[in-house]
Short mmCIF file of C-alpha atoms in Angstrom, two decimals:
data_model
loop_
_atom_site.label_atom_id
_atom_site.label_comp_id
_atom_site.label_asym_id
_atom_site.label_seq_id
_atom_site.Cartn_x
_atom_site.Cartn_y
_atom_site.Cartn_z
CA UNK A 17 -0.08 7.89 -19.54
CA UNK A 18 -1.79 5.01 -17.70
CA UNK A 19 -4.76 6.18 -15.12
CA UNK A 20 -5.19 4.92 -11.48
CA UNK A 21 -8.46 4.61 -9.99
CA UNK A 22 -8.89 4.78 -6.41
CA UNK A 23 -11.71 2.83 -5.18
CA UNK A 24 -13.27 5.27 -1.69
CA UNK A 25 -11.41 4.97 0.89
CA UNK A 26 -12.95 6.73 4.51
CA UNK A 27 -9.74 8.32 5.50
CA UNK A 28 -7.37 8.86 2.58
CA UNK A 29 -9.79 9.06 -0.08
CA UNK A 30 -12.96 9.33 0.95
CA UNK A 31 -14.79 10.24 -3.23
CA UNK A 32 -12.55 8.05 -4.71
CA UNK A 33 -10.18 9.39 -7.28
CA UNK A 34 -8.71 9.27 -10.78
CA UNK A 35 -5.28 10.41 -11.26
CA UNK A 36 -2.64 9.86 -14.10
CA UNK A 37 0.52 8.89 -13.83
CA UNK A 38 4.18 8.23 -16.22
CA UNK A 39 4.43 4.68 -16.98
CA UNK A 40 7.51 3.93 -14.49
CA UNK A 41 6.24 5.66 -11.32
CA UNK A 42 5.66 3.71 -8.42
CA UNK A 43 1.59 3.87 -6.89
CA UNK A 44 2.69 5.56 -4.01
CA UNK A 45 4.64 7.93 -5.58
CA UNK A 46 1.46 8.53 -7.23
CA UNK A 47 -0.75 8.44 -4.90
CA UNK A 48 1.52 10.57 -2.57
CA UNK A 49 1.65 13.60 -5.67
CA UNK A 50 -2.24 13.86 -6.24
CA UNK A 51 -2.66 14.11 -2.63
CA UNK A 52 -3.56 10.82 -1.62
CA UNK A 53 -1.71 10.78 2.28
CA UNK A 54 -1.01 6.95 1.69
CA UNK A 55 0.97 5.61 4.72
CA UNK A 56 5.23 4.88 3.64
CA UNK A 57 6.80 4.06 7.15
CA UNK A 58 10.02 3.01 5.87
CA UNK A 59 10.04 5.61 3.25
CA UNK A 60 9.34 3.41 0.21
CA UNK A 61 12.12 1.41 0.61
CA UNK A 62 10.42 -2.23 0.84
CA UNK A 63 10.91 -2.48 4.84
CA UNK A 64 7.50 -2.12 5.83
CA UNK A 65 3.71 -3.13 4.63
CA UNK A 66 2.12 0.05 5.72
CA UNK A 67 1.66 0.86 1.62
CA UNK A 68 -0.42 -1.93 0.90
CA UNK A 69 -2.38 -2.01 -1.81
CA UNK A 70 -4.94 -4.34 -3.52
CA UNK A 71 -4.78 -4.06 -7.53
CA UNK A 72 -8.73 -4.77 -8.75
CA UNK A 73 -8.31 -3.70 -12.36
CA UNK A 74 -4.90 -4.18 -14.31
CA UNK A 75 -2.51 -6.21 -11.86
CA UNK A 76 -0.43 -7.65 -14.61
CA UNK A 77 0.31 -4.65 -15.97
CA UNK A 78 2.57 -4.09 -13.10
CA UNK A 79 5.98 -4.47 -12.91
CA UNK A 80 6.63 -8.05 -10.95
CA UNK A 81 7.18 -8.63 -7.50
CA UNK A 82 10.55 -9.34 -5.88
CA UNK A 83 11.10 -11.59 -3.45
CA UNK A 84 12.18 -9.12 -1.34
CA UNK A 85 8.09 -7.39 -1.18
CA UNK A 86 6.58 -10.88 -1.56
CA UNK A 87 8.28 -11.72 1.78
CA UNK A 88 7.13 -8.49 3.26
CA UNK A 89 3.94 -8.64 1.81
CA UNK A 90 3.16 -12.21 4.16
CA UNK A 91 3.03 -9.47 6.57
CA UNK A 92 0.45 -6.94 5.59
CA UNK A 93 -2.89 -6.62 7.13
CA UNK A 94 -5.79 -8.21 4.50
CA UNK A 95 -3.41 -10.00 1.92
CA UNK A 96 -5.04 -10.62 -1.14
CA UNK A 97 -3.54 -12.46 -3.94
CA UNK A 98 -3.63 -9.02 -6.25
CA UNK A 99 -1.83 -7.30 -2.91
CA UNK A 100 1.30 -5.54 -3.84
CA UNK A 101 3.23 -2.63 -2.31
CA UNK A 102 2.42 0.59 -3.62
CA UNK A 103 6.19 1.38 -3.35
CA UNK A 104 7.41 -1.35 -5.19
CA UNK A 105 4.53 -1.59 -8.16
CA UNK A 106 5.30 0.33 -10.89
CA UNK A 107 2.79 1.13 -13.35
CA UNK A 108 3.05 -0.27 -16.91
CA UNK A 109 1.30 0.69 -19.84
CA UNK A 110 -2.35 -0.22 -19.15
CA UNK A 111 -4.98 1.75 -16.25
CA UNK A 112 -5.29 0.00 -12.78
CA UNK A 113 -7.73 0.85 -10.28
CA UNK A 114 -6.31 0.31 -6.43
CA UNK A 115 -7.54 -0.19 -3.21
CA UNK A 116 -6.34 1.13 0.03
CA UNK A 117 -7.24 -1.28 2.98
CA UNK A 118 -8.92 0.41 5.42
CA UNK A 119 -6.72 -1.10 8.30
CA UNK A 120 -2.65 -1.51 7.98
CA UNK A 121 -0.26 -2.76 10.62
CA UNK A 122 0.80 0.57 11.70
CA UNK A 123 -0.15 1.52 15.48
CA UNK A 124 0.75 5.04 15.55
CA UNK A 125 0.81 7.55 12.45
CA UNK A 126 2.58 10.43 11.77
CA UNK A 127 1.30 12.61 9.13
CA UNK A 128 4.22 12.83 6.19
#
């Protein structure tokens, strides 16, 4: 079972975590079990950026990107080339560590 590292984050995560996962599951879903209150607007269905992620450690252990998030992703606040959607990247085999940005697109929030 591959482990995600969450780099601190001042709202969501503020220590940091580390948190294991099936190969399979998506970050957020992740995230979102281990209570890590990552934003999902459109309810991880790849209609929003407000999941964005930055992969430091183990990006290409991923699943690949679709067209579909790579589009969506021109859209998120703080693209980096190791950016994916933490509803669409599914963990492979290998640990990752993530980062949440501190900022997303999202002007108003409603807690999920």
């Amino acid at each position: 079972m591959p482990t995600i590292t969450v780099l601190p984050h001042p709202e969501y995560c503020p220590q940091g975590a580390t948190l294991h996962a099936p190969t399979g599951t998506s970050l957020c879903e992740a995230l979102l079990d281990n209570d890590i209150e990552i934003e999902h607007a459109c309810e991880m269905s790849c209609a929003c950026t407000t999941c964005h992620v930055i992969v430091r450690q183990g990006f290409e252990s991923l699943n690949e990107a679709t067209e579909e998030e790579e589009d969506m992703l021109d859209k998120a606040w703080g693209l980096e080339p190791q950016s994916r959607l933490s509803c669409q990247a599914r963990l492979g085999t290998r640990d990752v560590t993530v980062e949440i940005p501190r900022y997303s697109i999202n002007h108003a929030r409603e807690r999920h």
